[in-house]
Coordinates of C-alpha atoms (C1' of nucleotides) in Angstrom, one line a residue:
Chain A
M176 CA 150.2 113.6 68.9
A177 CA 150.1 111.9 66.1
D178 CA 146.7 111.4 63.6
K179 CA 147.6 108.0 64.0
S180 CA 146.9 107.4 67.1
K181 CA 143.7 108.4 66.9
T182 CA 142.7 105.7 65.0
D183 CA 144.6 103.3 67.8
P184 CA 142.0 100.4 68.9
A185 CA 143.7 100.5 72.4
R186 CA 143.0 104.3 72.4
M187 CA 138.9 103.0 72.4
E188 CA 139.6 101.2 76.1
K189 CA 141.9 104.3 77.3
I190 CA 138.3 106.4 76.8
V191 CA 136.0 104.0 78.2
S192 CA 137.9 103.7 81.4
L193 CA 138.4 107.8 81.1
C194 CA 134.6 108.4 80.8
K195 CA 133.2 105.9 83.8
R196 CA 136.2 107.3 86.1
R197 CA 135.7 110.5 86.0
G198 CA 132.0 110.7 85.6
F199 CA 131.6 110.7 81.9
I200 CA 129.8 107.9 81.4
Y201 CA 127.8 104.9 82.4
Q202 CA 126.8 101.4 81.6
S203 CA 123.2 101.7 82.1
G204 CA 122.0 99.3 84.8
E205 CA 125.5 98.2 86.3
L206 CA 124.7 97.9 88.9
Y207 CA 121.9 94.3 87.9
G208 CA 124.2 93.4 85.5
G209 CA 123.9 95.7 83.0
L210 CA 121.6 96.7 80.1
N211 CA 122.6 95.6 76.3
G212 CA 122.9 99.0 74.0
C213 CA 122.7 101.6 76.6
W214 CA 124.5 103.4 78.7
D215 CA 123.7 106.5 81.4
Y216 CA 125.6 110.1 81.6
G217 CA 127.3 110.6 84.7
P218 CA 127.5 114.0 85.9
L219 CA 130.3 115.4 83.3
G220 CA 128.8 113.8 80.7
V221 CA 125.7 115.5 80.9
E222 CA 127.4 119.1 80.8
L223 CA 129.1 118.0 77.9
K224 CA 125.7 116.4 76.1
R225 CA 124.5 119.1 77.2
N226 CA 125.9 122.4 75.7
L227 CA 126.5 120.4 71.9
K228 CA 123.0 119.7 72.2
E229 CA 121.9 123.8 73.8
Y230 CA 124.8 124.8 71.2
W231 CA 122.6 122.6 68.0
W232 CA 119.8 124.4 69.3
R233 CA 121.6 128.0 69.4
R234 CA 122.7 127.9 65.7
N235 CA 119.8 126.2 63.9
V236 CA 117.1 127.4 66.0
Q237 CA 117.8 130.7 68.1
E238 CA 119.9 132.1 65.5
R239 CA 118.4 131.8 62.0
D240 CA 114.7 133.3 61.7
D241 CA 114.1 130.6 58.5
I242 CA 113.9 127.6 61.4
V243 CA 111.6 126.6 64.0
G244 CA 111.2 124.2 67.0
L245 CA 109.6 120.9 68.2
D246 CA 109.4 118.4 70.2
G247 CA 107.5 115.6 69.6
A248 CA 106.4 112.3 71.3
I249 CA 108.6 109.4 72.0
L250 CA 105.4 107.5 71.7
T251 CA 104.4 106.9 68.0
M252 CA 101.1 105.3 66.5
P253 CA 101.0 102.9 64.6
Q254 CA 99.5 104.8 61.5
V255 CA 102.0 107.2 60.9
L256 CA 104.8 104.4 61.1
V257 CA 103.1 102.1 58.6
A258 CA 102.8 105.3 56.2
S259 CA 106.4 105.9 57.1
G260 CA 107.1 102.4 55.6
H261 CA 108.6 101.6 59.1
V262 CA 106.4 99.0 59.8
G263 CA 106.0 95.5 57.6
G264 CA 108.5 97.4 55.3
F265 CA 112.1 96.2 56.1
A266 CA 111.0 93.0 58.3
D267 CA 111.7 89.9 56.0
P268 CA 112.4 86.7 57.6
M269 CA 115.8 85.9 58.3
V270 CA 117.6 82.7 58.3
D271 CA 121.5 82.6 60.0
C272 CA 123.2 78.7 58.2
K273 CA 125.3 77.6 61.0
T274 CA 127.5 75.8 58.7
C275 CA 128.5 78.4 56.4
K276 CA 127.5 81.4 58.8
G277 CA 126.0 83.0 56.3
R278 CA 122.4 84.8 56.8
F279 CA 119.8 84.7 53.8
K280 CA 116.5 85.1 53.7
A281 CA 114.1 82.5 54.2
D282 CA 112.0 83.1 51.1
A283 CA 114.8 82.5 49.0
L284 CA 116.5 79.8 50.3
G285 CA 118.5 77.2 48.0
T286 CA 118.6 80.2 45.1
F287 CA 121.4 81.5 46.5
Q288 CA 124.8 80.1 46.4
C289 CA 127.3 80.4 49.4
K290 CA 130.6 82.2 49.3
E291 CA 132.4 80.6 51.8
K292 CA 131.5 77.1 51.0
P293 CA 129.5 76.4 48.1
S294 CA 128.6 72.8 48.9
V295 CA 127.2 73.7 51.9
C296 CA 124.5 76.5 50.9
P297 CA 121.6 77.0 52.3
G298 CA 118.3 75.0 51.1
Q299 CA 121.2 73.1 48.4
S300 CA 123.1 70.5 51.0
E301 CA 121.3 67.5 54.3
K302 CA 124.9 69.3 56.4
C303 CA 122.5 73.1 56.7
Q304 CA 122.0 74.0 59.9
L305 CA 119.5 76.3 59.3
T306 CA 118.0 78.2 62.5
E307 CA 114.5 79.2 62.9
P308 CA 113.5 81.8 60.4
R309 CA 113.3 85.7 62.7
Q310 CA 111.8 89.3 62.1
F311 CA 114.0 91.6 61.3
N312 CA 112.3 94.4 62.9
L313 CA 113.8 97.0 64.3
M314 CA 111.0 98.9 65.7
F315 CA 110.0 99.0 70.0
E316 CA 106.6 98.0 70.3
T317 CA 104.7 98.6 73.6
K318 CA 101.2 99.3 74.2
V319 CA 98.8 101.8 75.3
G320 CA 96.1 102.2 77.7
A321 CA 96.2 100.4 81.6
S322 CA 94.7 97.0 81.7
A323 CA 95.2 94.4 83.8
D324 CA 93.1 92.4 81.5
E325 CA 95.9 90.4 79.3
D326 CA 93.4 89.4 76.5
D327 CA 92.2 93.5 75.9
A328 CA 96.2 94.5 76.0
G329 CA 95.5 98.5 74.6
A330 CA 96.2 99.5 72.0
T331 CA 99.4 99.3 70.1
A332 CA 101.8 102.1 70.1
Y333 CA 106.0 102.2 68.7
L334 CA 108.5 103.8 70.4
R335 CA 109.4 106.2 67.3
P336 CA 113.1 105.2 65.3
E337 CA 113.4 108.4 64.3
T338 CA 112.8 112.4 65.2
A339 CA 111.9 113.1 61.7
Q340 CA 108.1 111.5 61.3
S341 CA 106.5 113.7 64.2
I342 CA 107.4 116.5 62.1
F343 CA 106.2 115.1 59.0
V344 CA 103.1 115.1 61.0
Q345 CA 103.1 118.3 62.4
F346 CA 103.6 120.2 59.5
R347 CA 100.1 121.3 58.8
N348 CA 99.8 122.9 62.1
V349 CA 103.3 124.6 62.6
V350 CA 102.1 126.1 59.1
D351 CA 98.9 127.0 60.3
S352 CA 100.7 128.8 63.5
S353 CA 103.6 130.2 62.9
R354 CA 102.9 132.1 59.6
V355 CA 106.8 130.6 58.3
K356 CA 107.2 130.9 54.7
L357 CA 109.6 128.6 52.1
P358 CA 111.6 127.6 52.2
F359 CA 112.2 126.9 56.1
G360 CA 112.9 124.7 58.2
I361 CA 111.7 122.6 61.8
A362 CA 114.3 121.2 63.2
Q363 CA 114.2 118.7 67.0
V364 CA 115.9 117.7 69.2
G365 CA 115.4 114.1 70.8
K366 CA 115.2 110.2 71.7
S367 CA 115.2 107.5 69.4
F368 CA 114.8 103.8 69.2
R369 CA 115.7 101.0 67.5
N370 CA 115.9 97.5 68.9
E371 CA 119.4 97.1 67.0
I372 CA 120.5 93.3 66.4
N373 CA 124.1 94.4 67.3
P374 CA 124.7 97.5 68.9
R375 CA 128.8 97.9 69.5
N376 CA 131.0 100.2 69.6
F377 CA 130.4 101.9 73.4
T378 CA 128.3 104.8 72.5
F379 CA 127.7 104.6 69.3
R380 CA 125.3 102.0 68.2
S381 CA 123.2 102.5 71.0
R382 CA 119.3 101.3 71.2
E383 CA 118.3 104.4 72.7
F384 CA 119.9 107.5 71.3
E385 CA 119.4 111.2 70.1
Q386 CA 119.0 112.7 66.9
M387 CA 119.5 116.1 67.0
E388 CA 117.3 116.6 62.9
I389 CA 116.3 119.3 61.7
E390 CA 114.1 119.0 58.3
Y391 CA 114.7 122.0 55.7
F392 CA 111.4 122.2 53.3
C393 CA 111.8 123.8 50.0
R394 CA 110.8 124.0 46.1
P395 CA 111.6 121.3 44.4
E396 CA 113.9 122.9 42.6
D397 CA 116.3 123.4 44.9
G398 CA 116.4 120.9 46.8
L399 CA 119.3 119.8 45.3
R400 CA 121.5 123.1 46.2
L401 CA 120.2 123.5 49.3
T402 CA 121.5 120.0 49.7
D403 CA 125.3 120.7 49.4
E404 CA 125.1 124.1 51.6
W405 CA 123.8 122.0 54.5
L406 CA 126.2 119.9 53.7
E407 CA 128.6 123.0 54.3
A408 CA 126.4 124.6 56.8
R409 CA 126.9 121.0 58.8
L410 CA 130.7 121.3 58.0
R411 CA 131.3 124.1 59.7
F412 CA 129.5 123.5 62.7
Y413 CA 131.7 120.3 63.8
E414 CA 134.4 123.0 63.3
E415 CA 133.2 125.0 66.1
V416 CA 132.4 121.6 68.6
G417 CA 135.9 121.1 68.3
I418 CA 136.5 118.6 65.5
P419 CA 137.9 120.0 62.7
R420 CA 137.7 119.0 58.9
A421 CA 140.5 117.1 58.7
R422 CA 139.5 114.2 60.5
L423 CA 135.4 114.3 58.6
H424 CA 135.0 112.7 55.4
V425 CA 132.1 113.1 53.5
L426 CA 130.4 110.4 51.0
D427 CA 128.7 111.1 48.7
V428 CA 126.1 107.7 48.8
P429 CA 125.9 105.9 45.3
D430 CA 122.8 105.1 43.7
G431 CA 121.6 102.1 44.8
E432 CA 122.8 102.0 48.2
R433 CA 120.9 105.6 49.0
A434 CA 117.6 105.4 50.8
F435 CA 115.1 104.3 48.6
Y436 CA 113.4 107.9 48.1
S437 CA 116.5 109.9 48.2
K438 CA 117.9 111.7 45.8
K439 CA 121.0 112.7 47.3
T440 CA 122.4 111.7 49.6
Y441 CA 125.5 113.1 52.1
D442 CA 126.5 111.2 55.4
I443 CA 129.2 112.6 57.2
E444 CA 131.6 110.1 58.8
Y445 CA 134.5 110.5 61.8
E446 CA 137.9 108.7 62.3
F447 CA 136.7 107.2 65.7
P448 CA 139.4 104.8 67.1
F449 CA 137.5 102.3 66.1
G450 CA 137.0 102.8 62.4
L451 CA 135.4 105.4 59.8
Q452 CA 132.0 106.2 61.0
E453 CA 129.0 107.7 60.2
L454 CA 128.2 110.9 62.5
E455 CA 124.8 112.5 60.0
G456 CA 123.6 112.4 57.3
V457 CA 122.8 115.4 55.4
A458 CA 119.5 113.6 52.6
Y459 CA 117.8 115.5 50.2
R460 CA 113.9 113.1 50.9
T461 CA 112.2 115.4 48.0
D462 CA 108.5 115.5 48.4
Y463 CA 108.3 111.7 49.6
D464 CA 107.3 111.8 52.7
L465 CA 104.8 115.3 52.6
G466 CA 103.8 112.8 49.7
V467 CA 103.2 109.7 51.7
H468 CA 101.8 110.9 55.0
Q469 CA 99.1 113.2 52.8
Q470 CA 97.5 110.0 51.2
H471 CA 98.2 108.4 54.3
A472 CA 95.8 110.2 56.1
G473 CA 93.6 111.8 54.2
K474 CA 94.4 115.0 54.0
P475 CA 96.5 118.0 52.3
L476 CA 99.4 118.5 53.1
E477 CA 100.1 121.1 50.7
Y478 CA 101.8 124.7 51.1
F479 CA 100.6 128.1 48.9
D480 CA 103.6 129.7 48.1
E481 CA 101.7 133.5 47.5
E482 CA 104.3 134.8 45.1
T483 CA 103.7 132.6 42.7
K484 CA 100.6 132.1 43.7
E485 CA 100.8 128.0 43.3
K486 CA 100.1 125.5 45.7
L487 CA 103.0 122.6 46.1
L488 CA 103.9 119.7 48.5
P489 CA 107.4 120.6 49.9
H490 CA 110.5 119.1 49.0
V491 CA 112.7 118.3 52.0
V492 CA 116.3 118.5 53.0
E493 CA 117.6 116.9 56.5
P494 CA 120.8 116.9 58.1
S495 CA 120.3 114.2 61.0
A496 CA 122.6 113.9 63.5
G497 CA 123.3 110.9 65.9
C498 CA 123.6 113.0 69.3
D499 CA 125.7 110.5 71.5
R500 CA 127.6 110.0 68.1
T501 CA 129.3 113.5 68.7
V502 CA 129.6 113.4 72.2
L503 CA 131.4 110.1 71.8
A504 CA 133.5 111.9 68.8
M505 CA 134.3 114.9 71.4
I506 CA 135.9 112.8 73.8
C507 CA 137.5 110.6 71.1
E508 CA 139.0 114.2 69.7
A509 CA 139.5 115.4 72.8
Y510 CA 141.9 112.7 74.9
D511 CA 145.3 113.3 74.5
E512 CA 148.3 112.3 76.3
E513 CA 151.8 114.2 76.9
E514 CA 154.3 113.5 78.0
V515 CA 155.7 116.4 80.0
P516 CA 158.6 117.5 82.9
D517 CA 157.2 117.1 86.1
A518 CA 158.6 119.4 89.6
K519 CA 161.6 117.3 90.0
G520 CA 162.5 117.4 86.4
Q521 CA 161.6 113.9 85.3
M522 CA 158.8 113.2 82.0
E523 CA 155.3 111.9 82.7
T524 CA 152.0 111.0 81.1
R525 CA 149.9 114.1 81.5
V526 CA 146.3 113.4 79.9
V527 CA 144.0 116.0 78.8
L528 CA 141.0 116.1 76.3
R529 CA 141.6 119.1 74.5
F530 CA 137.2 120.2 74.2
A531 CA 136.8 122.9 72.3
P532 CA 136.4 125.3 75.9
R533 CA 131.7 126.1 74.4
M534 CA 131.7 122.3 74.9
A535 CA 133.2 121.8 78.4
P536 CA 132.0 120.2 81.3
V537 CA 134.2 122.9 82.8
K538 CA 135.0 125.8 82.1
A539 CA 137.0 127.1 85.1
G540 CA 138.1 125.9 88.0
I541 CA 139.3 128.5 90.7
F542 CA 142.2 127.4 92.9
P543 CA 143.3 128.6 96.7
L544 CA 147.3 128.2 96.1
V545 CA 147.2 128.0 99.6
R546 CA 144.5 126.5 100.9
K547 CA 145.4 127.8 104.8
S548 CA 145.6 131.2 102.4
A549 CA 142.1 132.7 104.3
G550 CA 142.0 135.4 102.3
Q551 CA 142.4 133.3 98.6
V552 CA 140.2 131.2 99.9
E553 CA 137.9 134.2 100.4
M554 CA 138.5 136.0 97.5
C555 CA 138.1 132.5 95.7
R556 CA 135.2 132.3 97.0
E557 CA 134.0 135.6 96.2
I558 CA 135.3 135.1 91.7
Q559 CA 132.6 131.7 92.4
R560 CA 129.9 132.9 93.1
V561 CA 130.4 135.5 90.3
L562 CA 131.0 133.6 87.4
Q563 CA 128.7 130.3 89.2
P564 CA 126.0 132.2 87.0
W565 CA 126.6 132.6 83.9
M566 CA 129.0 129.2 83.4
T567 CA 129.8 126.1 85.4
V568 CA 132.9 126.4 87.9
F569 CA 134.7 124.2 90.3
Y570 CA 136.2 126.0 93.5
D571 CA 139.1 123.1 94.8
E572 CA 141.6 123.3 97.7
G573 CA 142.5 119.9 98.2
G574 CA 146.3 119.1 97.7
A575 CA 148.8 120.7 95.8
V576 CA 147.6 122.9 93.0
G577 CA 149.7 121.3 90.2
R578 CA 147.3 117.9 91.3
R579 CA 144.1 120.1 90.8
Y580 CA 145.6 121.5 87.9
R581 CA 146.6 117.8 86.5
R582 CA 142.7 117.2 87.2
Q583 CA 141.0 119.5 85.8
D584 CA 143.1 118.7 82.1
E585 CA 141.7 115.7 83.1
I586 CA 138.2 116.4 82.3
G587 CA 138.7 119.3 79.7
T588 CA 138.6 122.1 81.9
P589 CA 139.6 124.9 80.2
F590 CA 141.2 127.6 82.4
C591 CA 142.3 127.2 86.1
I592 CA 141.7 130.4 88.0
T593 CA 144.2 130.7 90.4
A594 CA 144.6 133.1 93.7
D595 CA 147.8 133.7 95.2
F596 CA 149.8 135.8 98.5
D597 CA 150.3 138.6 95.0
S598 CA 146.2 138.3 94.6
I599 CA 146.0 139.1 98.3
G600 CA 148.1 141.7 98.2
E601 CA 150.9 140.5 101.1
N602 CA 153.7 141.5 97.7
G603 CA 153.0 145.1 97.6
P604 CA 149.7 146.5 96.2
E605 CA 151.2 146.3 92.8
L606 CA 149.2 142.7 92.2
K607 CA 146.1 143.5 94.6
G608 CA 143.1 141.7 92.6
T609 CA 144.4 139.7 90.0
V610 CA 144.7 136.7 89.5
T611 CA 146.7 134.1 86.9
V612 CA 144.7 131.9 84.3
R613 CA 145.9 128.8 83.9
H614 CA 145.9 127.6 80.5
R615 CA 144.5 123.5 79.4
D616 CA 146.2 123.2 76.2
S617 CA 149.8 125.3 76.6
M618 CA 149.4 124.8 80.0
E619 CA 150.5 128.7 80.6
Q620 CA 149.4 132.1 82.8
D621 CA 148.3 135.3 82.3
R622 CA 147.7 137.7 84.8
L623 CA 144.5 139.6 85.3
P624 CA 142.3 141.5 87.5
V625 CA 139.3 139.8 89.3
A626 CA 137.0 142.2 87.6
E627 CA 138.0 140.9 84.4
L628 CA 137.3 137.8 84.9
L629 CA 134.2 137.6 83.6
P630 CA 133.8 139.0 80.4
W631 CA 137.6 137.2 79.1
L632 CA 135.8 134.4 80.3
L633 CA 132.5 134.9 78.4
E634 CA 134.3 135.6 74.9
R635 CA 136.3 132.5 75.3
I636 CA 133.1 130.4 75.8
R637 CA 130.3 131.9 74.3
Chain B
rG263 C1' 122.2 86.9 65.6
rC264 C1' 127.2 83.7 64.7
rG265 C1' 132.4 83.0 66.1
rG266 C1' 136.3 84.0 69.7
rG267 C1' 138.7 86.9 73.9
rU268 C1' 137.3 89.2 78.9
rG269 C1' 134.2 90.1 83.1
rU270 C1' 137.8 90.3 91.4
rA271 C1' 138.4 97.8 95.0
rG272 C1' 137.1 104.0 90.9
rC273 C1' 140.8 102.8 87.7
rU274 C1' 144.9 99.2 86.2
rC275 C1' 145.9 94.2 87.4
rA276 C1' 148.1 90.0 90.6
rG277 C1' 146.1 85.6 92.6
rU278 C1' 144.8 77.4 89.2
rG279 C1' 140.9 74.1 95.2
rG280 C1' 141.9 76.0 101.8
rU281 C1' 141.5 83.5 105.8
rA282 C1' 140.6 88.5 99.5
rG283 C1' 145.6 91.4 97.3
rA284 C1' 149.1 95.0 95.3
rG285 C1' 149.7 100.4 92.9
rC286 C1' 147.3 104.5 91.6
rG287 C1' 142.9 106.7 93.1
rC288 C1' 139.1 109.2 96.5
rC289 C1' 138.3 110.3 101.5
rA290 C1' 140.7 113.2 106.9
rC291 C1' 145.1 115.8 109.2
rC292 C1' 149.7 117.0 108.4
rU293 C1' 153.1 119.4 104.8
rU294 C1' 152.7 122.5 99.9
rG295 C1' 154.5 129.7 97.6
rC296 C1' 152.2 126.9 90.6
rC297 C1' 152.1 122.2 87.5
rA298 C1' 149.5 114.5 89.4
rA299 C1' 155.7 116.2 95.5
rG300 C1' 156.2 114.2 101.3
rG301 C1' 154.1 111.6 105.7
rU302 C1' 150.1 109.4 109.1
rG303 C1' 146.1 107.4 108.9
rG304 C1' 141.1 105.8 107.0
rA305 C1' 137.2 103.8 103.5
rU306 C1' 136.1 100.8 99.2
rG307 C1' 134.5 93.6 97.5
rU308 C1' 128.1 89.0 98.4
rC309 C1' 135.6 88.2 92.8
rG310 C1' 129.3 90.0 87.8
rU311 C1' 124.6 87.1 88.0
rG312 C1' 123.0 81.8 89.4
rA313 C1' 122.8 77.4 90.1
rG314 C1' 125.7 72.6 90.6
rU315 C1' 130.3 69.9 92.4
rU316 C1' 134.0 69.7 96.7
rC317 C1' 134.6 68.8 103.9
rG318 C1' 135.8 73.5 101.2
rA319 C1' 135.1 77.3 94.8
rA320 C1' 137.8 84.0 92.8
rU321 C1' 140.0 78.9 90.5
rC322 C1' 136.1 72.9 88.5
rU323 C1' 131.3 72.7 85.2
rC324 C1' 126.8 74.5 83.8
rA325 C1' 124.4 78.8 82.4
rU326 C1' 123.8 83.3 82.1
rC327 C1' 124.5 89.1 82.0
rA328 C1' 127.5 92.4 79.8
rC329 C1' 131.3 94.2 77.7
rC330 C1' 135.9 94.0 73.6
rC331 C1' 138.1 91.7 68.3
rG332 C1' 135.8 89.7 64.2
rC333 C1' 131.9 88.4 60.0
rU334 C1' 126.7 89.8 60.0
rC335 C1' 123.1 93.9 60.5
rC336 C1' 122.6 99.0 60.0
rA337 C1' 114.7 101.4 56.5

RNA sequence: GCGGGUGUAGCUCAGUGGUAGAGCGCCACCUUGCCAAGGUGGAUGUCGUGAGUUCGAAUCUCAUCACCCGCUCCA
C-alpha cells in the first residue's frame, strides 16, 4: 500500500468501523448514548493493549537491572499536585467571543487586538458577545470518605493527571527499599485522567487514558546525553512493536514551547490518518520535580552517591508514552487493503491487519481443512491444547477454510495452522503428523511437523 | 467551548407524514480436499435519547447525548 494512503482521512472511518465490528474498541457507555471522550477495549483490543504494555514492561523493567517498577494510586492528595504545579497554576479564567470566535484571558480583556475582526475585538466594541469567564483546570476532582451529609463533603482528592507524580513522591521509599544506584529509573504503567475541553480523533485524545512512563534519575551532568540516548531507545521500541522509524517524526521542541521546567524535550510523532500527532515525549525535567516536592513536603529527597561521597538532588529524564495512542498507531499502521484474486480469478479486496506478530491479539488460527474429518478435528484440538498455555490461539471449523483465513487476516493473526488429509496419513505415510502453516502477509504456506510447531511459533512471537 | 455535518439491524446504507427495508456479516444444517464458492432455514431494531405538533412521526419542531470535519485547547 502506498504511504500516502495512510494519511487519508477516509481511512480512519474504516479503521473505527473495523475496531467496533471485530471487537477492538467500543464507545464507552454506548448503550446509554455514550460518554464523551471515553472508550472501552473489546476482546481483541484488550489483548492488543496488554501485549503492548507487557512488552514495554519486559523491555524496560524486567530485562534491565537499572529500572524498577511502581504502581501508584490514582487518587492523589491535593498537596502533591499543588507542589507539582497542577493545582492553580494552569487555571486562568477564559472567555470566548462569539463575534470573532476568539478566546481570551478574562483579566486581559481590552488589551488584545482581534486578528479576525479588529473592529469587533473583545472588550473594545459594543458588538462583542462574550461568554462568562470559565475555569480551565483539566483535573477531575472527587471527595474521599463516605458521608451522607452533604455539608461534610470529605477531603478533596484528584484523579491523577499524570503517572509521574507518584514516582517522584515515592522516590525516597524506592531508594531506601531497593538498593538502586544512580543512574536508575522507576517505571510505571497506569491510568491518568484529564478533563479535556475537546476529546477528538477516536481514542487519540481521551479523558481517561493510560501512560507508560519512566523517570530515569541521573547525575546533573548526564541529563542531556541520557535524553538523547532515551530518544534512540524509544524509537527502537516503536520499531519492535511494528511502527517503523520512517513513519515517526522527531520534534526537537524549541525554546519557549517546552514546559517551563524542561531543558530539552523531544516529541515522537506518528503520521496518523488525521495528521502528525504525538505518541511520546522524552523530556529532560532537571531536578524540578524532586526539588518542588522536597520544598513543599519539607523533607530531604537528596541521594547520597557512595562513590563520590556527595549528596545531590538527582536530575531526571522522562520518556512518557501514551499507551492508548500507541495502540491506535499500531492499528493504523497495521491496517491494509490488498487486491487479491479469489478462487475464480476475480480480483477482490482483502483487509488485513499487519501487526507485528508479538503484538497480534491472536497468534495462531487452528483449522481442520474439512470439519467432517474426525482425524483432522482431533489433531487440531490436540494442537490447540499444546499451544494454549503459551499463546492466544483460535480454533475454527466454520465455513470454508478460505473464509477462515480471511477472518484471521482481518484481526491480524500472523499464522494459521491447517490439518489436512496428508496430516492424518490418508494419502500415505510421508506427511503424516505434519500440518501447513499459512503466513498472513504473503498468504504462502510451509509444512511443519506438529512437534516443531511450538518452538517455531515461540521464536516468531517473542 | 464555537461553527458545520451525521445518528435507521453487528457493518455499509435506502427509506420526506400512513404496516421497518436491502446488501454484507452472524447462527444452524447441507455442500466444501487450501484463500470471503454455493444451497436451505434462522435470529437481530423502543429508527441515538426525551419532549412537542399531528388522527398518525424514522420522516416535521425543540431540547439533549454521541461521533466526524474546521477552529480553539492540549501544564
